[in-house]
Coordinates of C-alpha atoms in Angstrom, one line a residue:
M277 CA 16.4 -21.5 49.4
R278 CA 20.0 -22.2 50.5
L279 CA 22.0 -24.9 48.8
S280 CA 23.6 -25.5 52.3
V281 CA 21.1 -26.3 55.1
T282 CA 20.9 -26.3 58.8
E283 CA 19.3 -29.2 60.6
S284 CA 16.5 -27.1 62.3
T285 CA 13.3 -28.7 61.0
A286 CA 11.8 -31.7 62.7
N287 CA 12.3 -34.9 60.8
G288 CA 9.4 -35.6 58.6
G289 CA 8.3 -38.6 56.6
G290 CA 10.8 -39.0 53.8
G291 CA 9.3 -42.5 53.2
E292 CA 11.4 -45.2 51.7
R293 CA 12.2 -43.2 48.5
V294 CA 15.8 -43.8 47.2
I295 CA 17.3 -41.3 44.8
A296 CA 19.7 -42.5 42.1
G297 CA 19.8 -45.9 43.7
R298 CA 21.8 -44.8 46.7
Y299 CA 20.5 -41.7 48.6
R300 CA 17.6 -42.7 50.9
L301 CA 15.5 -39.7 52.0
L302 CA 14.9 -39.6 55.8
G303 CA 13.1 -36.4 56.4
P304 CA 12.9 -32.7 55.3
L305 CA 15.4 -30.1 56.5
G306 CA 14.1 -27.0 54.7
R307 CA 11.7 -25.8 52.1
G308 CA 11.9 -23.0 49.5
G309 CA 10.4 -21.6 46.4
M310 CA 12.4 -24.0 44.1
G311 CA 12.0 -27.2 46.1
M312 CA 13.0 -28.9 49.3
V313 CA 16.2 -30.0 51.1
W314 CA 16.1 -33.5 52.6
R315 CA 18.2 -35.3 55.2
A316 CA 19.3 -38.5 53.5
R317 CA 21.6 -41.4 54.0
D318 CA 24.2 -42.4 51.3
E319 CA 23.7 -46.2 51.2
V320 CA 27.0 -46.7 49.4
L321 CA 29.3 -44.8 51.8
G322 CA 27.1 -45.1 54.9
R323 CA 27.0 -41.4 55.8
E324 CA 24.3 -38.7 56.3
V325 CA 24.1 -36.1 53.5
A326 CA 21.8 -33.3 52.5
V327 CA 19.9 -33.7 49.2
K328 CA 18.4 -30.6 47.5
E329 CA 15.4 -31.5 45.4
V330 CA 15.0 -28.9 42.7
R331 CA 11.5 -28.1 41.3
A332 CA 10.8 -25.7 38.5
P333 CA 8.3 -22.9 39.3
A334 CA 4.8 -23.4 38.0
G335 CA 3.9 -22.0 34.6
M336 CA 7.3 -22.5 32.9
D337 CA 7.3 -24.2 29.5
E338 CA 9.4 -27.3 28.9
A339 CA 12.2 -25.5 27.1
E340 CA 12.7 -23.1 30.0
V341 CA 12.5 -25.9 32.6
A342 CA 15.2 -27.9 30.7
R343 CA 17.4 -24.8 30.5
M344 CA 17.0 -24.1 34.3
Y345 CA 17.8 -27.7 35.2
R346 CA 20.8 -27.6 33.0
R347 CA 22.1 -24.4 34.6
L348 CA 21.5 -25.6 38.1
E349 CA 23.3 -28.9 37.4
R350 CA 26.3 -27.1 35.9
E351 CA 26.5 -24.6 38.7
A352 CA 26.4 -27.4 41.3
W353 CA 29.4 -29.0 39.7
A354 CA 31.0 -25.5 39.7
A355 CA 30.6 -25.5 43.5
A356 CA 32.1 -28.9 43.7
R357 CA 35.4 -27.4 42.4
V358 CA 35.9 -25.4 45.6
S359 CA 37.8 -27.2 48.3
H360 CA 37.8 -25.2 51.5
R361 CA 36.7 -25.9 55.1
G362 CA 34.6 -22.8 55.0
V363 CA 32.6 -24.0 51.9
V364 CA 29.8 -26.5 52.0
T365 CA 31.1 -29.5 50.0
V366 CA 29.0 -30.7 47.0
Y367 CA 29.4 -34.5 46.7
D368 CA 27.3 -35.4 43.7
V369 CA 24.6 -34.3 41.3
A370 CA 22.1 -37.1 40.6
T371 CA 19.2 -37.1 38.1
E372 CA 15.8 -38.5 39.1
D373 CA 12.4 -37.8 37.5
G374 CA 14.2 -35.7 34.8
R375 CA 15.5 -33.1 37.2
P376 CA 18.8 -32.7 39.2
W377 CA 19.1 -33.6 42.9
I378 CA 22.2 -32.0 44.5
V379 CA 24.0 -34.1 47.1
M380 CA 26.1 -32.1 49.6
E381 CA 27.6 -32.0 53.1
I382 CA 25.1 -31.6 55.9
V383 CA 25.9 -28.7 58.2
R384 CA 24.4 -28.6 61.7
G385 CA 24.0 -25.2 63.2
L386 CA 22.3 -21.8 62.5
S387 CA 22.5 -19.4 59.7
L388 CA 23.8 -15.8 60.4
A389 CA 20.3 -14.6 59.6
E390 CA 18.8 -16.8 62.3
V391 CA 21.5 -15.6 64.8
L392 CA 20.7 -12.0 64.0
E393 CA 17.0 -12.7 64.4
G394 CA 17.5 -14.3 67.8
D395 CA 20.3 -12.2 69.3
G396 CA 20.2 -8.9 67.4
P397 CA 23.2 -7.0 66.0
L398 CA 26.6 -8.4 66.6
T399 CA 29.6 -6.6 68.1
P400 CA 32.2 -5.2 65.6
Q401 CA 34.8 -7.7 66.8
R402 CA 32.5 -10.7 66.3
T403 CA 31.3 -9.4 62.9
A404 CA 34.9 -9.0 61.7
H405 CA 35.7 -12.5 62.9
I406 CA 32.8 -14.0 60.9
G407 CA 33.6 -11.8 57.9
E408 CA 37.3 -12.9 57.8
Q409 CA 36.2 -16.6 57.6
V410 CA 33.6 -15.9 54.9
L411 CA 36.2 -13.9 52.9
A412 CA 38.7 -16.8 53.2
A413 CA 36.0 -19.1 51.6
L414 CA 35.3 -16.6 48.9
R415 CA 39.0 -16.2 48.0
S416 CA 39.3 -20.0 47.7
A417 CA 36.3 -20.0 45.3
H418 CA 37.7 -17.1 43.3
E419 CA 41.0 -18.9 43.0
A420 CA 39.1 -21.9 41.5
G421 CA 37.4 -19.5 39.0
V422 CA 34.0 -19.6 40.8
L423 CA 31.9 -16.6 41.7
H424 CA 29.3 -17.1 44.4
R425 CA 26.8 -14.3 43.4
D426 CA 24.5 -14.6 46.4
V427 CA 26.5 -13.8 49.6
K428 CA 24.0 -12.9 52.3
P429 CA 23.3 -13.7 56.0
G430 CA 21.0 -16.6 55.1
N431 CA 23.9 -18.3 53.2
V432 CA 26.4 -17.9 56.0
L433 CA 26.2 -20.8 58.5
I434 CA 27.5 -20.8 62.1
A435 CA 28.1 -24.5 62.6
N436 CA 27.9 -26.3 65.9
D437 CA 31.6 -27.1 65.7
G438 CA 32.5 -23.4 65.5
R439 CA 33.1 -23.3 61.7
V440 CA 31.7 -20.4 59.7
V441 CA 30.6 -22.0 56.4
L442 CA 29.5 -20.3 53.2
G443 CA 26.8 -22.2 51.4
D444 CA 24.4 -22.1 48.5
F445 CA 26.6 -21.9 45.4
G446 CA 23.3 -22.7 43.6
I447 CA 23.6 -19.6 41.4
A448 CA 27.4 -19.6 41.3
S449 CA 29.1 -19.1 37.9
L450 CA 32.4 -20.2 36.3
E451 CA 34.6 -17.4 35.0
G452 CA 34.9 -17.6 31.3
S453 CA 32.0 -20.1 30.8
T454 CA 29.0 -19.5 28.7
A455 CA 26.1 -18.2 30.7
I456 CA 22.8 -20.1 30.8
T457 CA 20.3 -17.6 32.1
M458 CA 16.6 -17.0 31.6
T459 CA 14.8 -14.0 30.1
G460 CA 14.0 -11.3 32.7
E461 CA 15.8 -13.2 35.4
V462 CA 17.3 -11.4 38.4
V463 CA 19.9 -13.7 40.0
G464 CA 20.5 -13.1 43.7
S465 CA 18.9 -11.0 46.4
P466 CA 18.4 -7.3 45.2
E467 CA 19.6 -5.6 48.3
F468 CA 22.9 -7.6 48.2
L469 CA 23.3 -7.1 44.4
P470 CA 26.4 -5.0 43.5
P471 CA 25.9 -1.9 41.4
E472 CA 27.7 -3.3 38.4
R473 CA 25.3 -6.3 38.2
A474 CA 22.3 -4.1 38.7
L475 CA 23.5 -2.1 35.7
G476 CA 23.9 -5.2 33.6
H477 CA 27.7 -5.3 33.6
E478 CA 29.8 -8.4 33.9
P479 CA 30.4 -9.4 37.5
G480 CA 33.8 -10.3 39.0
P481 CA 35.3 -11.3 42.3
G482 CA 34.7 -7.7 43.5
S483 CA 30.9 -8.3 43.2
D484 CA 31.1 -10.9 45.9
L485 CA 33.1 -8.5 48.1
W486 CA 30.3 -5.9 47.8
A487 CA 27.7 -8.5 48.9
L488 CA 30.0 -9.3 51.8
G489 CA 30.1 -5.6 52.8
V490 CA 26.3 -5.4 52.8
T491 CA 26.2 -8.6 54.9
L492 CA 28.7 -7.2 57.5
Y493 CA 26.8 -3.9 57.6
L494 CA 23.5 -5.8 58.3
A495 CA 25.3 -7.9 61.0
V496 CA 26.7 -5.0 63.0
E497 CA 24.0 -2.4 62.4
G498 CA 20.9 -4.6 62.5
V499 CA 19.5 -3.0 59.3
S500 CA 20.1 -3.5 55.6
P501 CA 21.7 -0.4 54.1
F502 CA 19.8 -0.6 50.7
H503 CA 16.6 -2.4 51.5
R504 CA 13.5 -0.6 50.3
E505 CA 9.8 -1.3 49.9
S506 CA 10.0 -2.8 46.4
P507 CA 12.8 -4.6 44.4
V508 CA 12.9 -1.7 41.9
A509 CA 13.4 0.9 44.6
T510 CA 16.0 -1.4 46.2
L511 CA 18.0 -1.6 43.0
R512 CA 17.8 2.1 42.5
A513 CA 19.2 2.6 46.0
V514 CA 22.0 0.2 45.3
V515 CA 23.0 2.1 42.1
E516 CA 22.4 5.7 43.1
E517 CA 22.4 6.2 46.9
E518 CA 25.1 6.0 49.5
F519 CA 24.7 3.7 52.5
P520 CA 23.6 5.4 55.8
P521 CA 26.6 6.2 58.0
P522 CA 27.1 3.3 60.4
L523 CA 26.3 4.0 64.1
R524 CA 27.5 0.8 65.8
A525 CA 30.3 -0.4 63.5
G526 CA 33.1 1.5 65.3
P527 CA 36.5 0.1 64.2
L528 CA 34.7 -1.9 61.4
T529 CA 33.6 1.3 59.6
P530 CA 36.7 1.6 57.3
V531 CA 36.1 -2.0 56.1
L532 CA 32.5 -1.2 55.3
E533 CA 33.5 2.0 53.5
G534 CA 36.1 0.1 51.4
L535 CA 33.8 -2.8 50.4
L536 CA 30.8 -0.6 49.6
V537 CA 32.4 1.5 47.0
K538 CA 30.2 1.7 43.9
D539 CA 33.1 1.4 41.3
P540 CA 34.4 -2.2 41.5
E541 CA 37.9 -0.9 40.3
E542 CA 38.2 1.2 43.4
R543 CA 36.7 -1.3 45.8
L544 CA 38.8 -2.7 48.6
S545 CA 40.8 -5.7 47.5
A546 CA 40.3 -9.1 49.0
A547 CA 43.8 -9.3 50.5
E548 CA 43.5 -5.8 52.1
A549 CA 40.0 -6.6 53.4
A550 CA 41.3 -9.8 55.0
R551 CA 44.1 -7.9 56.7
M552 CA 41.7 -5.3 58.1
L553 CA 39.1 -7.8 59.3
R554 CA 41.9 -9.8 61.0
I555 CA 43.0 -6.7 62.9
V556 CA 39.5 -5.6 63.9
G557 CA 38.6 -9.2 64.9
A558 CA 41.7 -9.2 67.2
G559 CA 40.4 -6.1 69.0
G560 CA 42.4 -3.5 67.1
T561 CA 41.5 -0.6 64.8
V562 CA 42.5 0.5 61.3
R563 CA 42.5 3.9 59.7
A564 CA 40.0 4.8 57.0
S565 CA 42.6 4.2 54.3
G566 CA 43.5 0.7 55.5
G567 CA 46.5 1.8 57.5
P568 CA 48.1 -0.1 60.3
V569 CA 46.7 -0.8 63.7
S570 CA 46.1 2.5 65.6
G571 CA 45.5 1.2 69.1
P572 CA 42.7 -0.3 71.1
A573 CA 39.2 -0.4 69.7
A574 CA 37.7 3.1 69.5
G575 CA 34.2 4.4 69.2
P576 CA 32.2 5.1 66.1
A577 CA 33.9 6.5 63.0
P578 CA 33.6 10.3 62.4
G579 CA 30.4 11.5 60.7
P580 CA 30.1 13.1 57.2
P581 CA 31.9 16.4 56.4
A582 CA 30.4 19.7 57.2
G583 CA 27.5 20.7 54.9
A584 CA 26.3 17.2 54.2
D585 CA 23.0 15.8 55.5
S586 CA 23.2 14.7 59.1
P587 CA 23.1 10.9 59.9
T588 CA 19.8 11.5 61.7
S589 CA 18.1 13.0 58.6
V590 CA 19.5 10.4 56.3
A591 CA 18.5 7.5 58.5
Q592 CA 15.0 9.0 59.2
H593 CA 14.5 9.5 55.4
R594 CA 15.3 5.9 54.6
Y595 CA 13.9 4.0 57.5
G596 CA 11.0 6.2 58.7
H597 CA 12.3 6.7 62.3
P598 CA 14.9 9.0 63.9
T599 CA 18.2 7.6 65.1
P600 CA 20.7 9.1 67.5
P601 CA 23.1 11.6 65.8
L602 CA 26.8 10.8 65.5
P603 CA 29.4 13.1 67.1
A604 CA 30.2 16.1 65.0
P605 CA 33.5 15.9 63.1
A606 CA 36.4 18.3 63.8
P607 CA 36.4 21.3 61.4
G608 CA 38.0 20.5 58.1
T609 CA 37.9 16.8 58.5
G610 CA 36.1 14.1 56.5
P611 CA 36.4 10.5 55.5
V612 CA 39.6 9.7 53.8
R613 CA 39.9 6.6 51.6
T614 CA 42.6 7.1 49.1
Y615 CA 45.5 8.8 50.8
P616 CA 47.8 6.9 53.2
P617 CA 48.0 8.3 56.8
E618 CA 51.1 9.9 57.9
P619 CA 53.0 8.0 60.6
E620 CA 52.4 9.1 64.2
R621 CA 55.4 10.7 65.8
N622 CA 55.2 10.8 69.6
G623 CA 57.2 9.9 72.6
A624 CA 55.0 7.0 73.7
G625 CA 55.4 5.3 70.3
L626 CA 59.2 5.6 70.5
V627 CA 59.3 4.1 74.0
L628 CA 57.0 1.2 72.9
T629 CA 59.2 0.5 69.9
L630 CA 62.4 0.4 72.0
G631 CA 60.7 -1.9 74.5
I632 CA 59.7 -4.3 71.7
V633 CA 63.3 -4.3 70.3
V634 CA 64.8 -5.1 73.7
L635 CA 62.2 -7.9 74.3
L636 CA 62.9 -9.5 71.0
A637 CA 66.7 -9.3 71.6
V638 CA 66.2 -11.2 74.9
V639 CA 64.0 -13.8 73.2
V640 CA 66.6 -14.3 70.4
L641 CA 69.4 -14.7 73.0
L642 CA 67.4 -17.3 75.0
G643 CA 66.5 -19.2 71.8
W644 CA 70.2 -19.2 70.7
L645 CA 71.3 -20.7 74.0
L646 CA 68.6 -23.4 73.8
L647 CA 69.6 -24.3 70.2
K648 CA 73.2 -24.4 71.2
D649 CA 72.6 -26.9 74.0
R650 CA 70.4 -29.1 71.8
G651 CA 72.4 -28.9 68.6
T652 CA 75.8 -29.9 70.1
G653 CA 76.4 -33.1 72.1
G654 CA 78.4 -33.2 75.4
D655 CA 81.5 -34.3 73.5
G656 CA 81.2 -31.3 71.1
S657 CA 79.9 -33.4 68.2
D658 CA 77.4 -31.9 65.8
G659 CA 73.8 -32.9 66.5
A660 CA 72.1 -31.3 63.5
T661 CA 69.5 -33.2 61.4
P662 CA 70.1 -34.0 57.7
T663 CA 69.2 -31.4 55.1
P664 CA 65.6 -31.9 53.7
T665 CA 65.5 -33.7 50.4
V666 CA 62.8 -31.5 48.8
T667 CA 62.8 -27.9 47.7
Q668 CA 61.3 -25.7 50.4
S669 CA 60.2 -22.1 49.8
P670 CA 61.4 -19.7 52.5
S671 CA 59.3 -19.2 55.5
P672 CA 57.2 -16.0 55.5
S673 CA 58.9 -15.0 58.7
P674 CA 61.9 -12.7 58.1
T675 CA 63.9 -14.8 60.6
P676 CA 67.1 -16.2 59.1
S677 CA 67.4 -19.9 59.7
P678 CA 70.2 -20.9 62.2
S679 CA 73.1 -22.9 60.9
A680 CA 73.2 -26.6 61.5
S681 CA 76.1 -26.1 64.0
P682 CA 75.8 -22.7 65.7
S683 CA 79.0 -21.0 66.5
P684 CA 79.9 -20.9 70.2
S685 CA 80.3 -17.2 70.2
P686 CA 79.5 -15.8 73.6
S687 CA 77.7 -12.7 72.3
P688 CA 75.3 -13.4 69.4
S689 CA 74.2 -10.4 67.4
P690 CA 70.7 -9.2 68.4
S691 CA 68.1 -10.0 65.8
P692 CA 64.4 -8.7 65.7
S693 CA 63.1 -12.3 65.3
A694 CA 62.1 -15.2 67.4
T695 CA 63.2 -18.9 67.4
P696 CA 62.9 -20.3 63.8
P697 CA 60.3 -22.9 63.1
P698 CA 61.2 -26.6 63.1
G699 CA 62.8 -27.9 59.9
I700 CA 60.8 -30.3 57.7
T701 CA 62.0 -33.3 55.6
L702 CA 59.8 -35.1 53.1
S703 CA 61.0 -38.6 52.2
A704 CA 59.8 -41.9 50.8
V705 CA 57.2 -40.0 48.7
R706 CA 56.1 -42.7 46.2
A707 CA 53.1 -44.2 44.5
V708 CA 51.8 -47.5 46.0
R709 CA 49.5 -47.8 43.0
D710 CA 49.5 -45.4 40.0
T711 CA 47.1 -47.1 37.5
Y712 CA 43.6 -48.4 37.7
R713 CA 41.3 -49.9 35.0
G714 CA 37.8 -51.2 35.7
D715 CA 34.4 -50.2 37.0
C716 CA 34.2 -46.7 38.5
P717 CA 34.4 -45.5 41.2
A718 CA 37.4 -47.6 41.9
P719 CA 37.4 -49.7 45.2
A720 CA 39.6 -48.0 47.7
A721 CA 41.8 -51.1 47.8
E722 CA 42.5 -50.8 44.0
A723 CA 42.4 -47.1 43.4
P724 CA 45.7 -45.1 42.9
A725 CA 47.4 -44.7 46.3
F726 CA 50.4 -42.8 47.6
T727 CA 52.5 -42.6 50.7
A728 CA 55.1 -40.2 52.2
T729 CA 57.0 -39.7 55.4
V730 CA 57.2 -36.2 57.0
A731 CA 59.9 -35.7 59.6
V732 CA 60.6 -32.6 61.8
D733 CA 64.0 -31.8 63.4
R734 CA 62.5 -31.2 66.8
T735 CA 59.3 -31.6 68.8
P736 CA 56.8 -30.4 69.7
A737 CA 55.7 -29.3 66.3
V738 CA 52.5 -28.8 64.2
V739 CA 52.5 -29.3 60.4
E740 CA 49.8 -28.3 58.0
Y741 CA 49.6 -30.4 54.9
R742 CA 47.4 -31.6 52.0
W743 CA 47.5 -33.9 49.0
A744 CA 47.0 -31.7 46.0
T745 CA 46.5 -32.7 42.3
R746 CA 47.8 -30.8 39.3
S747 CA 44.2 -30.5 37.9
G748 CA 42.7 -29.3 41.2
R749 CA 40.3 -32.2 41.2
T750 CA 40.8 -34.4 44.2
T751 CA 38.9 -36.5 46.7
G752 CA 41.2 -35.4 49.5
P753 CA 39.9 -33.4 52.5
G754 CA 42.0 -30.3 51.9
W755 CA 44.4 -28.8 54.4
R756 CA 44.9 -30.9 57.5
T757 CA 46.9 -30.5 60.8
L758 CA 49.5 -33.0 62.0
A759 CA 50.7 -32.7 65.6
Y760 CA 54.1 -34.0 66.8
P761 CA 53.8 -34.1 70.7
A762 CA 56.8 -33.3 72.8
G763 CA 58.9 -36.5 73.4
G764 CA 57.0 -38.3 70.6
P765 CA 58.3 -39.6 67.3
G766 CA 59.6 -37.0 64.9
S767 CA 58.6 -39.0 61.8
V768 CA 55.1 -39.7 60.6
R769 CA 53.9 -41.6 57.5
L770 CA 51.0 -40.2 55.5
D771 CA 48.8 -42.2 53.2
H772 CA 46.4 -41.0 50.5
T773 CA 43.9 -42.8 48.1
E774 CA 42.7 -40.8 45.1
L775 CA 39.2 -41.7 43.8
T776 CA 38.8 -39.0 41.2
H777 CA 37.8 -40.2 37.7
D778 CA 36.0 -39.4 34.4
P779 CA 33.2 -41.8 33.6
D780 CA 33.5 -41.4 29.9
A781 CA 37.2 -41.1 29.3
A782 CA 40.6 -42.1 30.7
F783 CA 41.6 -39.7 33.5
E784 CA 45.2 -38.8 33.9
D785 CA 46.6 -36.5 36.6
A786 CA 49.4 -36.1 39.1
V787 CA 49.4 -35.7 42.9
R788 CA 51.9 -34.4 45.3
L789 CA 52.2 -33.7 49.1
E790 CA 52.3 -30.0 50.0
I791 CA 53.3 -28.4 53.3
R792 CA 52.4 -24.8 54.2
A793 CA 53.3 -24.5 57.9
P794 CA 55.6 -24.1 59.8
S795 CA 57.4 -23.6 56.4
E796 CA 56.5 -24.3 52.8
A797 CA 57.5 -27.5 51.1
A798 CA 56.3 -29.8 48.3
S799 CA 57.2 -33.2 46.9
A800 CA 57.7 -34.1 43.3
W801 CA 54.6 -34.8 41.2
L802 CA 53.5 -38.5 41.0
E803 CA 51.6 -39.3 37.8
F804 CA 48.6 -41.6 37.9
S805 CA 45.7 -42.7 35.6
V806 CA 42.2 -44.1 36.0
T807 CA 40.3 -45.7 33.1
C808 CA 36.6 -46.5 33.6
E809 CA 35.5 -49.4 31.5
E810 CA 31.9 -49.0 32.4
E811 CA 29.7 -46.0 33.5
T812 CA 29.3 -45.4 37.2
P813 CA 26.3 -47.4 38.3
T814 CA 24.5 -44.5 40.1
G815 CA 21.0 -45.3 38.8
G816 CA 20.8 -42.1 36.7
A817 CA 23.5 -40.0 38.4
S818 CA 24.8 -37.3 36.1
S819 CA 28.5 -36.9 36.2
P820 CA 29.7 -34.7 33.3
S821 CA 33.3 -34.9 32.3
T822 CA 33.7 -31.3 33.5
S823 CA 32.5 -32.1 36.9
G824 CA 34.3 -32.0 40.2
P825 CA 35.3 -35.0 42.2
T826 CA 32.8 -37.8 42.0
G827 CA 34.0 -39.8 45.0
S828 CA 33.9 -39.2 48.6
P829 CA 36.8 -37.9 50.8
S830 CA 39.6 -40.4 50.8
P831 CA 39.1 -43.4 53.2
N832 CA 42.7 -42.8 54.3
P833 CA 42.6 -43.5 58.1
G834 CA 44.9 -40.6 58.7
P835 CA 48.6 -40.2 59.5
T836 CA 50.3 -43.0 61.4
A837 CA 53.6 -42.8 63.2
S838 CA 56.3 -44.6 61.2
P839 CA 58.4 -47.2 63.0

């Protein structure tokens, strides 16, 4: 059963039952072997949530049940550490009837498994687009020290708002933490299990990448590469057998080959996989070794080298039915994974390169003329904006920033870059309240609060920002987008309220405003503290001191234009 759910089941009778004194059950959303997921209403914050009711399998003794509930509670709090728009948010873990109830964001949409069941296999381009978003969520989890351990189509949600969301961190693990497992337990779905875990070795981030590769293979081919008639046969195939050569993957084939490498040390890295998926999702192709774009989307990848079993015989042996053969490879060729391709040398490529250089030179010239007109008044006075008051890291673009007062040279030097992004200034970054003492969670009007002003030197502009804490625990919503319309104000005030706390100890942390686009910037750290004088009155809610944020996203109404 997924930790994240889709609202696909008709509302049933949840009765008037209230969990932990605040979560009123409204109706079932899904059912599985370990319990049920309910649609519920948070009576305190007035919002709809999903509540996962966990039930131990029949026949377990009390010690095993207590151990399982302890593990599930800890792993739910591990999922709460991940802050990313592509990850289902875990709000709380309450305790009722001696077992944990996991409270999380409700996602309306369909799972990838349901999409495949209704529509059949996806195109390579759409599969790559979905894979890129799932990989971004996994990288965010890995940066927080959390492994998912059960990536599969049933846990990938296609939300109604277009988001691709990774759910069910219910068997996630924290790197470096003590494992709480049960004797003889196989965690995860066997056909998505990486070889290193099937052999009993310690998993790592590469284990999630393997499961992503199996998921993408199933999405584009319509069949699971390692599924067999029994779990034991499936695990043997995962460890010993190669996957059938893909027939429909086309430009996605190099990505599948890189992710489905048995040795995790030689498996495709997350950064390289993200780059390749981005290219294929945009309609391009990559070479088998992960080289640059080689042109428009091509047909299926070449088959196995001469002398190997044909794709028809391999697929027929594994699935019991013949499949169309792949085109025969050219003599002496075979799949290449470790050697970089040699650059192409042809006349068409040279002409294309020269055309791009000329086009960029024209764009730079036009941009310089526009900046010259806007940066200098009619009387020749300098119209540049003040220098930002915070330290900004250089933009990832290789474009050198223009000077505040461009020289009136009639022939600027050509540069292979476009108009530089707008300049950003952070000012008035301060704490409105930096200390709280009293009952927790703190009321929004008394909790630590902060404000800042973000200005751009020209409009229109789009700024991506977030309020981040030094500890990584925050009730903020993560990265957000702030738009400055053309002709509108170039200065906007941002407000943030921080509700994070520890029920059993004084909580001290620091917060700052971070900008990542159009260029990177960050304010100084602002210290704050929260001291809870009494435990959170959640009617049995379990909020360990190692937990994630116990509050809801900040009630900050959003950015407002400063006068």
